Short mmCIF file of C-alpha atoms in Angstrom, two decimals:
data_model
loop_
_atom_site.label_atom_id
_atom_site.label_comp_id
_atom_site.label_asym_id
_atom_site.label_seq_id
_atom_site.Cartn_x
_atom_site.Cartn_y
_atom_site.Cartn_z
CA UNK A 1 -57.72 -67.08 -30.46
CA UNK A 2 -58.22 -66.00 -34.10
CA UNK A 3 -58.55 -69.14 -36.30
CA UNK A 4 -55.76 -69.04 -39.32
CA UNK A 5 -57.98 -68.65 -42.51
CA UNK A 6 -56.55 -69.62 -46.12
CA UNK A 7 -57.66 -68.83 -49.22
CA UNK A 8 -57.20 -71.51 -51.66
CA UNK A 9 -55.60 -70.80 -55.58
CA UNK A 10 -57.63 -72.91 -57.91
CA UNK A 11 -55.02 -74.98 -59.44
CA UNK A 12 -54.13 -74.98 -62.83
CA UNK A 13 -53.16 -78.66 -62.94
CA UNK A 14 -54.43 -80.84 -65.87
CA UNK A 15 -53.94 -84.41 -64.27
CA UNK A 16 -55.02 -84.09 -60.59
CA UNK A 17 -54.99 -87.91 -60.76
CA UNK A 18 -51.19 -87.63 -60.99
CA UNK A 19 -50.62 -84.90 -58.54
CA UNK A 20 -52.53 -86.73 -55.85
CA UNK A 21 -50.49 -90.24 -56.14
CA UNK A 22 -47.55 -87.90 -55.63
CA UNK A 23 -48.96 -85.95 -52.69
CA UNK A 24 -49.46 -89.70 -51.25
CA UNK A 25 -45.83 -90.20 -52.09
CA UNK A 26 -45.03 -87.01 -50.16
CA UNK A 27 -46.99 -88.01 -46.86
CA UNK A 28 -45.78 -91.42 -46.81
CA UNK A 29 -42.48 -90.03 -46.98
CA UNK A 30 -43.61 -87.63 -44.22
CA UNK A 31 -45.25 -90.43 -42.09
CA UNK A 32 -48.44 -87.86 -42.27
CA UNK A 33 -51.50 -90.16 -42.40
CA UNK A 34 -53.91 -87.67 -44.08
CA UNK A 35 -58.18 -89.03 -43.91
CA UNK A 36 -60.72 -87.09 -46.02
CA UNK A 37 -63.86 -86.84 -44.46
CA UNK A 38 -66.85 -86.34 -46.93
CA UNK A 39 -70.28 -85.98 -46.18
CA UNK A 40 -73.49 -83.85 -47.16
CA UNK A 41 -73.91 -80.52 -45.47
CA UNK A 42 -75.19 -81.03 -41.97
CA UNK A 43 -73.91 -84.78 -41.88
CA UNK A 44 -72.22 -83.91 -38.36
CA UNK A 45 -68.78 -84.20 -39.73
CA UNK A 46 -67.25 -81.19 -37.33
CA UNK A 47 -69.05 -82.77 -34.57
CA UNK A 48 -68.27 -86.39 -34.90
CA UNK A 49 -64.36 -85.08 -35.46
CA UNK A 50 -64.52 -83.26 -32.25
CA UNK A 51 -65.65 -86.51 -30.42
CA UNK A 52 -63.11 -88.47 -32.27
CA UNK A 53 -60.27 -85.97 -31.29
CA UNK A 54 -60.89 -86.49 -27.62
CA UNK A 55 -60.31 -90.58 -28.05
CA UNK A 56 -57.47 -89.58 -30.55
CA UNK A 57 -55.11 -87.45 -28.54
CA UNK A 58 -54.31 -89.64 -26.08
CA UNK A 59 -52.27 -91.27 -28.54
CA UNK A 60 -51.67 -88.89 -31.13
CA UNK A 61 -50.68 -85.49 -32.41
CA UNK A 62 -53.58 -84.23 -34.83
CA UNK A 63 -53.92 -81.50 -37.25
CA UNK A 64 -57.60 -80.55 -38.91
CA UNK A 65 -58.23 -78.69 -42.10
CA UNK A 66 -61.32 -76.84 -42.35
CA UNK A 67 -62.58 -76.54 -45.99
CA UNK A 68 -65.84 -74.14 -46.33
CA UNK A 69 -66.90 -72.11 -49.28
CA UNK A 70 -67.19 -69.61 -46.63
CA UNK A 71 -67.27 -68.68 -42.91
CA UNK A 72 -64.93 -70.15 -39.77
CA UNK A 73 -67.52 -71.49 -38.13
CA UNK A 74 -66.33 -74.99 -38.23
CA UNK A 75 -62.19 -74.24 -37.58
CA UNK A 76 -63.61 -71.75 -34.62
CA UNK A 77 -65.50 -75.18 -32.96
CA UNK A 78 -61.96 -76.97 -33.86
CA UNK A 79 -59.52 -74.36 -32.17
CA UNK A 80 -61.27 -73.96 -28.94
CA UNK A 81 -61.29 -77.63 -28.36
CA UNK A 82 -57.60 -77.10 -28.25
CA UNK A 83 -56.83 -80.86 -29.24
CA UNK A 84 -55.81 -80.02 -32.77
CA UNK A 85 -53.83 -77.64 -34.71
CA UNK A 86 -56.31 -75.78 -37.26
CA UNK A 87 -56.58 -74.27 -40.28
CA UNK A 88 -59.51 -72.80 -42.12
CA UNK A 89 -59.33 -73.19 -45.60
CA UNK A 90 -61.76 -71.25 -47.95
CA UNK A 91 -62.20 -72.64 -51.77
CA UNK A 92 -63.23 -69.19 -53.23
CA UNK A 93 -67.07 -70.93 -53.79
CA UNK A 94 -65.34 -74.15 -55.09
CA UNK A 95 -67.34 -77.58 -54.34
CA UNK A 96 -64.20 -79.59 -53.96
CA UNK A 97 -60.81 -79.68 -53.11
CA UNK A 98 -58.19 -81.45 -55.46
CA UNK A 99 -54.71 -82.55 -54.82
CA UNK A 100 -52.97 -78.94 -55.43
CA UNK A 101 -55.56 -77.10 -52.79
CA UNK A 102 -54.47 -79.86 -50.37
CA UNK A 103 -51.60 -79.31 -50.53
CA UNK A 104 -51.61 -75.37 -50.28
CA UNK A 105 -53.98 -76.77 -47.11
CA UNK A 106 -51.18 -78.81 -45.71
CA UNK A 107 -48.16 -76.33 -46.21
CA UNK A 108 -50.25 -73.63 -44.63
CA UNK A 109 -51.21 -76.11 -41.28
CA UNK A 110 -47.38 -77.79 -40.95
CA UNK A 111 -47.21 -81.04 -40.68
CA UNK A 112 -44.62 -81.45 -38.82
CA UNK A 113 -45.00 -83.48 -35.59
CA UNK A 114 -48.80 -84.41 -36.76
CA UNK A 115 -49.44 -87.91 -36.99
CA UNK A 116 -52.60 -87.97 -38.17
CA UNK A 117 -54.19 -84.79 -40.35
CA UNK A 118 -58.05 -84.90 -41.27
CA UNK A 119 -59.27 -82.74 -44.12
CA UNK A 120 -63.17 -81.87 -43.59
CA UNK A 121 -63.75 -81.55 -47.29
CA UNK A 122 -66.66 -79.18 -48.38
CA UNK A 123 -70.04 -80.41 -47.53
CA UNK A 124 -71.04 -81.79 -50.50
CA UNK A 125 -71.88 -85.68 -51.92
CA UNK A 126 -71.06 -85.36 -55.35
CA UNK A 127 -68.18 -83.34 -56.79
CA UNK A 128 -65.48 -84.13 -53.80
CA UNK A 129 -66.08 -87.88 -55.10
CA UNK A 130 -64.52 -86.82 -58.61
CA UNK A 131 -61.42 -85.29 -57.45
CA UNK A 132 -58.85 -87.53 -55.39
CA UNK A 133 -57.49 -85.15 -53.26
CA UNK A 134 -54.68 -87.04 -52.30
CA UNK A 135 -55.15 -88.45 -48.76
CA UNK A 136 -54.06 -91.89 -47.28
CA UNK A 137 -57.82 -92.95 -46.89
CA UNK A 138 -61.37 -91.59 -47.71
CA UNK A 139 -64.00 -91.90 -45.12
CA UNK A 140 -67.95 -90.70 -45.67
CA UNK A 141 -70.24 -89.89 -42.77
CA UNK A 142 -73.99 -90.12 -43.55
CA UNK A 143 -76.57 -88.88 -40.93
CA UNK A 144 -79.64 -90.79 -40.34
CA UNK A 145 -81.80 -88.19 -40.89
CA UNK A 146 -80.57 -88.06 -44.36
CA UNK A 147 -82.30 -91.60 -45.02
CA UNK A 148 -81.26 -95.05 -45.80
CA UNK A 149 -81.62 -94.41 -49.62
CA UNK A 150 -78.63 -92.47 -50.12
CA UNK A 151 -75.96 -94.62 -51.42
CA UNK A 152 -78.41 -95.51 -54.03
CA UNK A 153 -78.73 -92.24 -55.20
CA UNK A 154 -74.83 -91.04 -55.11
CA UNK A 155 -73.17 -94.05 -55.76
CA UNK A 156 -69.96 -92.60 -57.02
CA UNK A 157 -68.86 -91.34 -53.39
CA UNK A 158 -69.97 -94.53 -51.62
CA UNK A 159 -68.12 -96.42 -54.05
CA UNK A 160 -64.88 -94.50 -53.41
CA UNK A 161 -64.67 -94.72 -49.66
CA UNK A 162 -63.16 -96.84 -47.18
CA UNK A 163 -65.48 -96.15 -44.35
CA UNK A 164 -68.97 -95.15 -43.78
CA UNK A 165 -69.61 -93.53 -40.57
CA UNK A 166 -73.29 -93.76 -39.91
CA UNK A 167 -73.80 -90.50 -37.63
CA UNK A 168 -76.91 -89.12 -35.19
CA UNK A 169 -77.83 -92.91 -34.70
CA UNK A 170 -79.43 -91.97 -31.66
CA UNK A 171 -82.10 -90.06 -33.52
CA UNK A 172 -82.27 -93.39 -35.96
CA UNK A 173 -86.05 -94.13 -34.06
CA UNK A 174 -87.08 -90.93 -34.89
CA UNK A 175 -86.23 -91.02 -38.76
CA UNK A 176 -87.08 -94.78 -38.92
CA UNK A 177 -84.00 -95.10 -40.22
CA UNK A 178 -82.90 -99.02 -41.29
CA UNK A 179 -79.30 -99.74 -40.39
CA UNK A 180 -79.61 -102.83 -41.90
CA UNK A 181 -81.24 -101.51 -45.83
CA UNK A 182 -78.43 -98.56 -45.53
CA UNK A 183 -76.08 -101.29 -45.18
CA UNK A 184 -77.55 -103.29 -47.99
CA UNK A 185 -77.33 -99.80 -50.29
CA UNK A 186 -74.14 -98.93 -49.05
CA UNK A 187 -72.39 -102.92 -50.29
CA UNK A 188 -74.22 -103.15 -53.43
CA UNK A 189 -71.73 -100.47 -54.05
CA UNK A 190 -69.20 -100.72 -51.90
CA UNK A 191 -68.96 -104.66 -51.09
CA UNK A 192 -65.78 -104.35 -48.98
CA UNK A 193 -66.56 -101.30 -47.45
CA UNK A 194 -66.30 -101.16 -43.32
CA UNK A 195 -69.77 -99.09 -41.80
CA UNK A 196 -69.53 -98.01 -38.03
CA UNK A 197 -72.57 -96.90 -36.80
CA UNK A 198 -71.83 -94.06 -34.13
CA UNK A 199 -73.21 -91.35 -32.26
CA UNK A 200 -71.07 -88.20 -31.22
CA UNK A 201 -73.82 -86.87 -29.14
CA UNK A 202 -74.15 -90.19 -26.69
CA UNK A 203 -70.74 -91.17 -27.58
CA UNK A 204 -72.02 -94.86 -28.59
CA UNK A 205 -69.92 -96.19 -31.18
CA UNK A 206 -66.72 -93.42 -31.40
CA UNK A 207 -64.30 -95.90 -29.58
CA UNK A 208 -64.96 -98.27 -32.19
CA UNK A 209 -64.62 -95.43 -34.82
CA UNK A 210 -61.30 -94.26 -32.84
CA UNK A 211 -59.83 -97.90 -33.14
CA UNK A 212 -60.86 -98.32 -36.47
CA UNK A 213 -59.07 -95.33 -38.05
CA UNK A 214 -55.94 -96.64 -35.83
CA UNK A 215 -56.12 -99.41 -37.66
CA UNK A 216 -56.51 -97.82 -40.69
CA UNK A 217 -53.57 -95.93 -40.09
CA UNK A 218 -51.31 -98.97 -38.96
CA UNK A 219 -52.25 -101.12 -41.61
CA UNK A 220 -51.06 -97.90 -43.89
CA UNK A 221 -47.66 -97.64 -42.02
CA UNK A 222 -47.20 -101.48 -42.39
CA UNK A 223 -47.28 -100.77 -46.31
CA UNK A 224 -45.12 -97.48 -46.35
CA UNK A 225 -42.68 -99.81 -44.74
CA UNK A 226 -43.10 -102.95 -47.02
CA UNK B 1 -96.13 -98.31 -63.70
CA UNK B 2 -92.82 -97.65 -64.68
CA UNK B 3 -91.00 -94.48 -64.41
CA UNK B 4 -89.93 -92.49 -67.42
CA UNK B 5 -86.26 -92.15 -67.08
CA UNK B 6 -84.78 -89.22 -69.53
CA UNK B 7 -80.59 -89.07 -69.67
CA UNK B 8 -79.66 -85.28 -70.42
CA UNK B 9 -77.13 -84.36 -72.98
CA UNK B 10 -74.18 -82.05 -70.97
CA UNK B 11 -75.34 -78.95 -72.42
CA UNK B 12 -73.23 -76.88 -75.03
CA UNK B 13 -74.05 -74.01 -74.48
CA UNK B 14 -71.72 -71.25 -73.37
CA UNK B 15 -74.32 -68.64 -71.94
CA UNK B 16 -76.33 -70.34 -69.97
CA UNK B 17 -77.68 -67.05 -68.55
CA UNK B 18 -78.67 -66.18 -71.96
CA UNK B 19 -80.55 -69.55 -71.82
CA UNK B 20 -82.28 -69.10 -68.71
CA UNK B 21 -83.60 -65.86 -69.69
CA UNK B 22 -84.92 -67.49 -73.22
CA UNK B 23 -86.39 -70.44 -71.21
CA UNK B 24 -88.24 -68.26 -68.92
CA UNK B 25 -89.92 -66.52 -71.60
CA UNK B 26 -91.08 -69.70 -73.15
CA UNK B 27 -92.21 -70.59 -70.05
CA UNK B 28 -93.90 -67.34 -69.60
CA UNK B 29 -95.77 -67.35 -73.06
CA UNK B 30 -96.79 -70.92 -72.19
CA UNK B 31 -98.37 -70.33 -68.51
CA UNK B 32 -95.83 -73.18 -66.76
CA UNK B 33 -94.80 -71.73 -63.86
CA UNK B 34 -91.58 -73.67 -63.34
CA UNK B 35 -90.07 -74.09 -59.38
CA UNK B 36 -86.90 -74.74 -58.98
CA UNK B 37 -86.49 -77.08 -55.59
CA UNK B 38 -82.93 -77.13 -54.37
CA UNK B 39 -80.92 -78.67 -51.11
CA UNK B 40 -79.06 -80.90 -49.50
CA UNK B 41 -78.82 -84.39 -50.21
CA UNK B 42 -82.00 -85.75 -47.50
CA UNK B 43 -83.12 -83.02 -46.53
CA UNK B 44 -86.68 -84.22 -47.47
CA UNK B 45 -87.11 -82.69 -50.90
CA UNK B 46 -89.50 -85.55 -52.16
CA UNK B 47 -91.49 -86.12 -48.65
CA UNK B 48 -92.14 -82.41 -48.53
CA UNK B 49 -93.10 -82.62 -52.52
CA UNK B 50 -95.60 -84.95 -52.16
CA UNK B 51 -97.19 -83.41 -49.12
CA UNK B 52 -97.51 -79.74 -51.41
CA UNK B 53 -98.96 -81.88 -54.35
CA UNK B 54 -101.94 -83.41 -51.89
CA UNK B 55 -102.49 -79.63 -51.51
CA UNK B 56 -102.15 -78.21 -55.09
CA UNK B 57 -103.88 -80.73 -56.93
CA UNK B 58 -107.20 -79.21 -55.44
CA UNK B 59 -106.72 -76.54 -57.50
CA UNK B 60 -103.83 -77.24 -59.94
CA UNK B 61 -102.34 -79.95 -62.34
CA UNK B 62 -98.66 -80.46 -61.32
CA UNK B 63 -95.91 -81.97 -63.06
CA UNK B 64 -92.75 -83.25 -61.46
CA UNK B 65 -89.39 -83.97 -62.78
CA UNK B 66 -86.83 -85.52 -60.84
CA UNK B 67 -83.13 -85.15 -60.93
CA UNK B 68 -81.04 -87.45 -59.92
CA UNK B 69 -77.31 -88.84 -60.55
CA UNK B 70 -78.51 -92.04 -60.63
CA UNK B 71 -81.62 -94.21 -59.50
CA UNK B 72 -85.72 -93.30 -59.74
CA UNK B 73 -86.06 -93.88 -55.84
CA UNK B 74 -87.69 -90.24 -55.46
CA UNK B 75 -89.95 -90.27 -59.33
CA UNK B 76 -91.54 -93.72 -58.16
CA UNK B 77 -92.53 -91.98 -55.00
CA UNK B 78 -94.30 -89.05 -56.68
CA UNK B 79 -95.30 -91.69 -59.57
CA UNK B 80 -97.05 -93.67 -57.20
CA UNK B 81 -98.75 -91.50 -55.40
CA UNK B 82 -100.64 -90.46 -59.02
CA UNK B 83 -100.97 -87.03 -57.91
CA UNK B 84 -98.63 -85.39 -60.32
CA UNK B 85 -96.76 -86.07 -64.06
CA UNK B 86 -93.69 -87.41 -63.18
CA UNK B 87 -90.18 -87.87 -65.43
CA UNK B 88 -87.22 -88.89 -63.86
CA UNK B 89 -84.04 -87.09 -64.67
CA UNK B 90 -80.38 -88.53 -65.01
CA UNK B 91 -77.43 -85.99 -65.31
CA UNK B 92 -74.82 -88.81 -65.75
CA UNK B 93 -73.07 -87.42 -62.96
CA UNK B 94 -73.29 -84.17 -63.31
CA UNK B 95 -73.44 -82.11 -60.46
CA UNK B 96 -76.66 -79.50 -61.01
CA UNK B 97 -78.51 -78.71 -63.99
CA UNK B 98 -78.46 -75.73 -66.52
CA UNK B 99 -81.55 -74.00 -68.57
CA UNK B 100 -80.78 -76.49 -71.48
CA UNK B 101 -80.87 -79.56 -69.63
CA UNK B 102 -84.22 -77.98 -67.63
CA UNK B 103 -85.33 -77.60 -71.14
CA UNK B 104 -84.30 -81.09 -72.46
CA UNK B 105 -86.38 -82.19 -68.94
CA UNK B 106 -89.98 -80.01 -69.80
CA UNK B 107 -89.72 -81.37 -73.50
CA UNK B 108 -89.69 -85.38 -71.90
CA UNK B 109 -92.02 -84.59 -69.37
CA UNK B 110 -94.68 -82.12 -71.13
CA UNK B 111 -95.90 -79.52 -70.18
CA UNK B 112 -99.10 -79.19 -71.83
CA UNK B 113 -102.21 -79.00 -69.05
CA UNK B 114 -99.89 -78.47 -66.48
CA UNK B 115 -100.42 -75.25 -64.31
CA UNK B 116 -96.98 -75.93 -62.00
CA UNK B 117 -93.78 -77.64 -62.71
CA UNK B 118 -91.63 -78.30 -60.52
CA UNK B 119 -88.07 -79.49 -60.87
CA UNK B 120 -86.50 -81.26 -58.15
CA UNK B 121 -82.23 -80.53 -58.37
CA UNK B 122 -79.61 -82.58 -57.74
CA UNK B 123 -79.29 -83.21 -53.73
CA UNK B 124 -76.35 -79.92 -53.52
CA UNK B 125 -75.90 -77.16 -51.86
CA UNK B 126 -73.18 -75.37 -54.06
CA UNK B 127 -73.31 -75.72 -57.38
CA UNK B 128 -76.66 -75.54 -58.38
CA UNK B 129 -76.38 -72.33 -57.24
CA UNK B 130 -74.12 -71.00 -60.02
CA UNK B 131 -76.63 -71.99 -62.83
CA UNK B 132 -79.57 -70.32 -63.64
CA UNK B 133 -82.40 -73.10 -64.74
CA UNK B 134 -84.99 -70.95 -66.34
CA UNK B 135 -87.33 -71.28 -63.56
CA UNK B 136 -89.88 -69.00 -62.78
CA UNK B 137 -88.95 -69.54 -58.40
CA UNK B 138 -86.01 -70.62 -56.57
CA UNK B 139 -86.48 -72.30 -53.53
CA UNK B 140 -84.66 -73.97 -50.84
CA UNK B 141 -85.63 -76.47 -48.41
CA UNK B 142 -82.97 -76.85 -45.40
CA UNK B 143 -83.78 -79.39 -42.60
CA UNK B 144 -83.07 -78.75 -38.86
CA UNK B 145 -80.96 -81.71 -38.69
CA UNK B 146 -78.56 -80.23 -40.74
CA UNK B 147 -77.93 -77.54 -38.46
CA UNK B 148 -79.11 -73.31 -38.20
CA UNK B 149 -76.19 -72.37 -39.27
CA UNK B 150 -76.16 -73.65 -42.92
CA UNK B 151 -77.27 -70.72 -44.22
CA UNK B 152 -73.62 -68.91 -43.16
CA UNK B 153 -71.59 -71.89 -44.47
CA UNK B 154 -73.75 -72.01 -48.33
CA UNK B 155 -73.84 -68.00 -48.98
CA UNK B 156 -74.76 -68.10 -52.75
CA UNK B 157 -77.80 -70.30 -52.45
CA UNK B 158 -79.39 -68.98 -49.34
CA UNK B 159 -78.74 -65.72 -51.09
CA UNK B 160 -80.59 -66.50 -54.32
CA UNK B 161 -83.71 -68.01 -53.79
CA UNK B 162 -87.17 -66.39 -52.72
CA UNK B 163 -88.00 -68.82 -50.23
CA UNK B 164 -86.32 -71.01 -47.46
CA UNK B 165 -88.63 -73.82 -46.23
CA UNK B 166 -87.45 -75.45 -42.84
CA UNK B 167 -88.33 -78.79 -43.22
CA UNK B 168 -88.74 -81.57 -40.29
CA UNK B 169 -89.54 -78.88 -37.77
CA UNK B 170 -91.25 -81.41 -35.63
CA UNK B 171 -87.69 -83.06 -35.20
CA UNK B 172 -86.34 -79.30 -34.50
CA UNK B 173 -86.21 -80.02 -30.24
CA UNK B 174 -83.86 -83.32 -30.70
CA UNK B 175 -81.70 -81.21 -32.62
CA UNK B 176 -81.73 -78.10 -30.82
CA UNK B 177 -82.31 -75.94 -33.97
CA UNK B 178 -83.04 -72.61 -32.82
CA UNK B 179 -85.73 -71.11 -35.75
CA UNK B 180 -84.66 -67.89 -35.10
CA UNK B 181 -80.80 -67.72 -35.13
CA UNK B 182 -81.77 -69.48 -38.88
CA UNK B 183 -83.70 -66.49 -39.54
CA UNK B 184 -80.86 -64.23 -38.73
CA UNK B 185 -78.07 -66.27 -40.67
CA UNK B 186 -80.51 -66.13 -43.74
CA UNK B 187 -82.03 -62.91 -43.23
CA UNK B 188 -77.98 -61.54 -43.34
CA UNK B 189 -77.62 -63.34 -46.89
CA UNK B 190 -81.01 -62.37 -48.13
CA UNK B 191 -83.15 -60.08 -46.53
CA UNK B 192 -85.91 -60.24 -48.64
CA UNK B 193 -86.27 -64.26 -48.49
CA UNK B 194 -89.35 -65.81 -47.43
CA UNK B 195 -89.02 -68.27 -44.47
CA UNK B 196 -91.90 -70.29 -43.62
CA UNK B 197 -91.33 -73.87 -41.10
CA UNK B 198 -92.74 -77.20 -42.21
CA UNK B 199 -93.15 -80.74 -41.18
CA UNK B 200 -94.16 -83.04 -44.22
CA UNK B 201 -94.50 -85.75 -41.35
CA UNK B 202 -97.33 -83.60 -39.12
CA UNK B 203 -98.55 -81.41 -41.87
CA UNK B 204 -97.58 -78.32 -39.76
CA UNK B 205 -96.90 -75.40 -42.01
CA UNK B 206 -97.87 -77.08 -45.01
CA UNK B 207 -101.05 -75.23 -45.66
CA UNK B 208 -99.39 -71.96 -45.55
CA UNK B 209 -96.40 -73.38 -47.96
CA UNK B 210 -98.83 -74.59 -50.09
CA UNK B 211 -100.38 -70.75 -50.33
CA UNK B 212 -96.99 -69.16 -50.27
CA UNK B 213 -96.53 -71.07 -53.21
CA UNK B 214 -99.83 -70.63 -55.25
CA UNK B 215 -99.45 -66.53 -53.86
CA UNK B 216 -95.83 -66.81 -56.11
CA UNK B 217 -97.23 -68.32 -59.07
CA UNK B 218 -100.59 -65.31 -58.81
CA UNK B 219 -97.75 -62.41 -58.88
CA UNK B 220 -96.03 -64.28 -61.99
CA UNK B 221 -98.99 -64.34 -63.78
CA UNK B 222 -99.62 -60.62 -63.13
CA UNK B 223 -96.54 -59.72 -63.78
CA UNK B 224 -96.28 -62.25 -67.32
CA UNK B 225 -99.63 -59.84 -68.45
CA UNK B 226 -98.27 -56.66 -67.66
#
């Protein structure tokens, strides 16, 4: 099956910051809980969402949005798992997505009947971290192999985010990678921030990471209700 | 010892092309062969860094700048290790670095004695690929954790730089990297692009980087005196 591909307008919009409370107005309104995933390339973001789809759709209807510079390599894993609508979104060499490309990425995927819709931003640590794009929560997945170090060194995403997913930790022997410093790193910045270490490949960890972003979700429905 | 930490100005200047091209022949007239380093955020820029400088610095005097959002993690490394003149660069944010932030870098660091600069980027796959830094060599350094197929996914750097080193190649069986689809996926951006497998860790590969490199900066010099 040929994966839907769009290509993304730059938007024109001065104050993103206001356009993006307003797409959260719009979702809540919806009842479309909408997570952007960040990570650096290679974090294991396409991966860990494919292990997280299995848990997820015995209880819910899911829609993913693919953002690359290029390629369809990503929506093409997404589409033949068959356990989410998909749509491939291409930023025209853009190293973000703001509210208005969202929401181009949203009207293009329909929404309707999705309960939950993940946006796999463009692999990239600093720029998505300046643009609020929007969504109901932000969630960062850092790879072991990428080293305990990195909240220190791009604090403005880690200090954003809801959730750090700490991926590959089965390979965490091989990188001597410290759970408990990337923790450390990750609070300095983030004090409230939840960290679930998981690993799609074993499995260990993703029904915590399932439950979590449940949670995540009910606790958001409890306030679009309040 | 302390680190020298240098904040760059957000450069002016509309051309930066125009820059790069001036820097270059500064650079040229002086004999600093400038390399540009570029990659993802952990993919081992440093750890592979200080394993070329136990190499050069039998034969060359190295300088180092580091760029960074934030922190001096990576310039206390290469500090400490005394084998090369180290500055630590902060972009205040910014995303990659232009020619007149490089510049703003060679002026804190100095370049005087040195035979080889080299400027570590921002951690990044996309957008210091849009600006030209002045350097003499571009190259890339993509890990096998992140995955062969990066080089499909991040078109305009794999396509601009001279040289693709595959770092943590001893880690390349947990990850089932397969060297030679990554060959093919650069080799279709950039067919010209030198691809040589390392491991800082083991020291495989580094000799040969370590010539590739010195066999770059021999052709600039020949070229500089024709």
């Amino acid at each position: 099956m040929a994966v839907r591909t769009i290509r993304l307008d730059r938007s024109a919009l001065e104050d993103n910051d206001l356009d993006a409370r307003r797409l959260r107005g719009e979702l809540a309104a919806a009842g479309t809980f909408l997570v952007n995933l960040m990570s650096s390339p290679g974090a294991g973001k396409t991966t860990f969402l494919l292990a997280l789809l299995e848990r997820l759709c015995r209880s819910c209807s899911v829609g993913v949005m693919e953002a690359d510079l290029d390629s369809d390599v990503d929506a093409r894993k997404v589409e033949d798992s068959g356990l989410a609508r998909t749509v491939q979104l291409h930023t025209g060499g853009m190293c973000h997505l703001d509210a208005a490309m969202t929401r181009q990425g949203l009207e293009a995927l329909g929404t309707e009947g999705l309960d939950i819709v993940f946006l796999e931003n463009v692999g990239n640590l600093v720029c998505p971290a300046e643009f609020d794009t929007g969504a109901c929560l932000d969630i960062m997945l850092l790879s072991v192999s990428e080293g305990d170090d990195k909240p220190i060194k791009y604090p403005l995403v880690f200090g954003k985010c809801e959730a750090v997913f700490v991926t590959k930790m089965d390979a965490a022997p091989y990188f001597s990678f410290d759970l408990e410093r990337c923790e450390r790193n990750i609070r300095a910045r983030n004090p409230r921030c939840a960290i679930l270490p998981v690993s799609a490949r074993t499995g260990a960890g993703m029904d915590a990471a399932t439950a979590w972003i449940l949670r995540a979700r009910a606790g958001w429905k409890e306030s679009r209700n309040a």
